[in-house]
Short mmCIF file of C-alpha atoms in Angstrom, two decimals:
data_model
loop_
_atom_site.label_atom_id
_atom_site.label_comp_id
_atom_site.label_asym_id
_atom_site.label_seq_id
_atom_site.Cartn_x
_atom_site.Cartn_y
_atom_site.Cartn_z
CA MET A 1 67.06 64.92 138.90
CA SER A 2 70.75 64.86 138.15
CA ALA A 3 70.04 63.49 134.65
CA GLN A 4 67.63 66.36 133.97
CA GLU A 5 70.13 68.91 135.30
CA SER A 6 72.86 67.59 133.03
CA GLN A 7 70.51 67.83 130.01
CA VAL A 8 69.66 71.41 130.95
CA GLN A 9 73.35 72.28 131.27
CA GLU A 10 74.12 70.73 127.85
CA THR A 11 71.38 72.74 126.17
CA GLN A 12 72.64 75.93 127.84
CA VAL A 13 76.16 75.28 126.56
CA GLN A 14 74.83 74.73 123.04
CA GLU A 15 72.82 77.95 123.19
CA THR A 16 75.78 80.05 124.33
CA GLN A 17 78.05 78.78 121.53
CA PRO A 18 76.14 79.25 118.24
CA GLN A 19 77.45 77.09 115.44
CA GLU A 20 78.11 78.97 112.21
CA PRO A 21 77.94 77.18 108.87
CA ARG A 22 81.36 76.24 107.47
CA ALA A 23 81.02 78.65 104.55
CA GLN A 24 80.75 81.63 106.90
CA GLN A 25 83.75 80.61 109.02
CA ARG A 26 86.21 80.96 106.15
CA ASN A 27 87.38 84.36 105.02
CA PRO A 28 85.63 85.27 101.78
CA PRO A 29 87.89 86.30 98.86
CA GLU A 30 86.46 89.84 98.97
CA ALA A 31 87.29 90.23 102.66
CA LYS A 32 87.94 93.72 103.92
CA GLY A 33 91.58 94.60 103.37
CA ALA A 34 92.12 91.95 100.69
CA ARG A 35 94.89 92.87 98.26
CA THR A 36 93.60 94.27 94.98
CA LEU A 37 95.25 95.83 91.94
CA THR A 38 93.70 98.06 89.31
CA GLY A 39 94.87 98.03 85.70
CA ARG A 40 93.88 98.11 82.05
CA VAL A 41 92.97 95.03 80.00
CA VAL A 42 95.45 94.75 77.13
CA SER A 43 94.30 91.39 75.74
CA ASP A 44 91.11 89.33 75.92
CA LYS A 45 91.92 86.88 73.12
CA MET A 46 92.31 83.88 75.45
CA HIS A 47 89.45 81.72 76.69
CA LYS A 48 88.39 82.84 80.24
CA THR A 49 91.68 84.73 80.62
CA ILE A 50 92.58 88.41 80.35
CA ALA A 51 95.96 90.13 80.34
CA VAL A 52 95.97 93.13 82.68
CA GLU A 53 98.68 95.78 82.61
CA ILE A 54 99.41 97.35 86.00
CA GLU A 55 101.19 100.71 85.87
CA ARG A 56 103.18 102.22 88.73
CA LEU A 57 105.54 105.16 89.23
CA VAL A 58 109.03 104.50 90.63
CA LYS A 59 111.39 107.23 91.74
CA HIS A 60 114.86 107.01 90.17
CA PRO A 61 117.41 106.57 92.99
CA THR A 62 119.97 109.07 91.61
CA TYR A 63 118.04 111.63 89.60
CA GLY A 64 114.75 111.66 91.51
CA LYS A 65 112.68 111.58 88.33
CA TYR A 66 109.59 109.36 88.39
CA ILE A 67 109.70 106.52 85.85
CA ARG A 68 106.64 104.64 84.62
CA ARG A 69 106.93 100.88 85.12
CA THR A 70 104.41 98.28 83.95
CA THR A 71 103.66 94.71 84.97
CA LYS A 72 101.52 92.38 82.85
CA LEU A 73 99.47 89.82 84.80
CA LEU A 74 97.08 87.11 83.62
CA ALA A 75 93.72 87.03 85.38
CA HIS A 76 90.80 84.60 85.28
CA ASP A 77 87.59 86.03 83.76
CA GLU A 78 84.98 83.31 84.22
CA ASN A 79 82.20 84.88 82.14
CA GLY A 80 84.34 86.74 79.61
CA THR A 81 82.69 90.05 80.52
CA SER A 82 85.72 92.33 80.24
CA LYS A 83 87.03 93.53 76.89
CA GLU A 84 90.25 95.16 75.75
CA GLY A 85 90.65 98.69 77.11
CA ASP A 86 88.50 98.19 80.23
CA VAL A 87 89.83 99.29 83.62
CA VAL A 88 89.46 96.33 86.01
CA THR A 89 90.24 95.33 89.58
CA ILE A 90 91.91 91.97 90.17
CA THR A 91 92.64 89.99 93.32
CA PRO A 92 94.97 87.05 94.03
CA CYS A 93 93.66 83.48 94.02
CA ARG A 94 95.02 79.95 93.86
CA PRO A 95 97.24 79.25 90.83
CA MET A 96 95.04 78.25 87.90
CA SER A 97 97.92 77.69 85.49
CA ARG A 98 101.64 78.37 85.25
CA ARG A 99 101.23 82.17 84.92
CA LYS A 100 97.61 82.76 85.98
CA SER A 101 97.06 83.27 89.71
CA TRP A 102 94.76 86.33 89.73
CA ARG A 103 91.04 86.63 89.13
CA LEU A 104 88.77 89.42 87.99
CA LEU A 105 86.99 91.13 90.88
CA GLU A 106 85.09 93.90 89.08
CA ILE A 107 85.06 96.09 86.00
CA VAL A 108 85.71 99.65 87.16
CA GLU A 109 85.28 101.41 83.82
CA LYS A 110 84.17 100.14 80.41
CA ALA A 111 86.26 101.18 77.41
CA ALA A 112 84.64 103.38 74.77
CA ARG A 113 83.57 101.13 71.89
CA ARG A 114 83.98 102.34 68.32
#
C-alpha cells in the first residue's frame, strides 16, 4: 500500500502545481507597463526600417520658457506598413543593428495621402 500512497501523493503534487508552457512564462513584449514612445515617421525609405521623430518639451532652466526638443530613432517595421507622416508607437527591443533597437508597436494615426 505504501507504493500506491506514494503514487497518489505524486499525482496530487503535480495537480497542485500546474505547468505553464514556456512561452507564457516569459513576459511578452507588450506587457502592461512596457515603455512606449509615440512619434511621427519622418522617413520610410529604408528596407524594414523607419525613422521616427520623438518630440518633447523641456523647460529652460533660467528663463522658464518651454523649448521643443526632438530625438530621431530608428525602428524596425517588419511588414513595411507605416508611411511617412504616420503617427506611430514604438517599443524597445534587442539591438537589430548599430542604431536600430526599437520596433513598431502600432500605427496610431495614418497620414493624409495626397
